[in-house]
mmCIF file of C-alpha atoms in Angstrom:
data_model
loop_
_atom_site.group_PDB
_atom_site.id
_atom_site.type_symbol
_atom_site.label_atom_id
_atom_site.label_comp_id
_atom_site.label_asym_id
_atom_site.label_seq_id
_atom_site.Cartn_x
_atom_site.Cartn_y
_atom_site.Cartn_z
ATOM 1 C CA MET A 1 -0.357 -0.092 0.128
ATOM 2 C CA ASN A 2 1.579 3.464 -0.930
ATOM 3 C CA THR A 3 1.499 5.756 1.121
ATOM 4 C CA ILE A 4 -0.781 7.929 -0.690
ATOM 5 C CA ALA A 5 -3.230 4.931 0.066
ATOM 6 C CA LEU A 6 -2.900 4.425 3.748
ATOM 7 C CA TRP A 7 -3.023 8.708 4.298
ATOM 8 C CA VAL A 8 -6.495 8.809 2.139
ATOM 9 C CA LEU A 9 -8.046 5.693 3.662
ATOM 10 C CA GLY A 10 -7.437 7.176 7.542
ATOM 11 C CA ILE A 11 -8.627 10.207 6.122
ATOM 12 C CA LEU A 12 -11.916 8.835 4.623
ATOM 13 C CA CYS A 13 -11.976 7.630 8.341
ATOM 14 C CA ILE A 14 -11.502 9.434 10.639
ATOM 15 C CA ALA A 15 -13.789 11.679 8.239
ATOM 16 C CA VAL A 16 -16.452 9.012 9.531
ATOM 17 C CA GLU A 17 -15.539 9.720 12.912
ATOM 18 C CA VAL A 18 -16.522 13.043 12.870
ATOM 19 C CA LEU A 19 -19.631 12.336 10.716
ATOM 20 C CA GLY A 20 -21.098 9.769 13.640
ATOM 21 C CA LEU A 21 -19.630 12.930 16.013
ATOM 22 C CA VAL A 22 -21.756 14.922 13.992
ATOM 23 C CA ILE A 23 -25.373 13.053 13.330
ATOM 24 C CA GLY A 24 -24.825 11.497 16.949
ATOM 25 C CA ASN A 25 -24.671 8.257 16.505
ATOM 26 C CA ARG A 26 -21.952 6.385 18.329
ATOM 27 C CA ASP A 27 -22.790 3.222 15.943
ATOM 28 C CA VAL A 28 -20.984 5.083 13.034
ATOM 29 C CA HIS A 29 -18.330 6.867 15.059
ATOM 30 C CA TYR A 30 -16.624 3.231 16.906
ATOM 31 C CA LEU A 31 -16.962 1.494 13.456
ATOM 32 C CA GLY A 32 -14.543 4.851 11.536
ATOM 33 C CA ALA A 33 -12.199 3.651 14.604
ATOM 34 C CA ILE A 34 -11.866 0.771 13.862
ATOM 35 C CA ALA A 35 -12.507 0.804 10.985
ATOM 36 C CA VAL A 36 -8.691 3.728 11.614
ATOM 37 C CA CYS A 37 -7.136 0.665 12.716
ATOM 38 C CA GLY A 38 -7.789 -2.105 10.388
ATOM 39 C CA VAL A 39 -6.471 0.323 7.428
ATOM 40 C CA ILE A 40 -3.137 0.338 9.922
ATOM 41 C CA GLY A 41 -3.069 -3.653 11.375
ATOM 42 C CA VAL A 42 -3.348 -3.819 6.737
ATOM 43 C CA ASN A 43 -0.601 -1.391 6.146
ATOM 44 C CA HIS A 44 1.686 -2.575 8.645
ATOM 45 C CA LEU A 45 1.461 -6.467 7.766
ATOM 46 C CA LEU A 46 1.479 -5.073 4.384
ATOM 47 C CA HIS A 47 5.152 -3.370 4.841
ATOM 48 C CA ARG A 48 5.751 -6.600 6.994
ATOM 49 C CA ALA A 49 5.577 -8.553 4.047
ATOM 50 C CA ASP A 50 7.482 -6.843 1.670
ATOM 51 C CA ARG A 51 10.346 -6.719 3.945
ATOM 52 C CA ASP A 52 10.120 -10.577 5.049
ATOM 53 C CA GLU A 53 10.994 -10.388 0.690
ATOM 54 C CA GLU A 54 13.190 -8.862 0.373
ATOM 55 C CA PHE A 55 14.607 -11.000 2.417
ATOM 56 C CA LEU A 56 14.584 -14.471 0.445
ATOM 57 C CA GLU A 57 15.529 -12.286 -2.980
ATOM 58 C CA ALA A 58 18.690 -11.507 -0.465
ATOM 59 C CA GLY A 59 19.051 -15.322 0.539
ATOM 60 C CA GLU A 60 19.203 -14.080 3.510
ATOM 61 C CA GLU A 61 17.028 -16.628 6.525
ATOM 62 C CA ARG A 62 14.958 -14.597 9.418
#
C-alpha cells in the first residue's frame, strides 16, 4: 500500500468518525475508529510482508 492510499483511507475513516459524532450516532463513530485500526493493521502487515520478501530475494533467513 503506498503512502497516498494509506493517508486517503485514514482520512476517510476519520471523516466517518466525525460524521458519527456530528449526527450523534455512536455506532457510526465506532465503525470509523475500528476502520482506522484496520487500515493501520493492513498497512503494517503489507509492509512486513514486503520486508520479508526482500530478505528472501537476498537469500537471507530471518
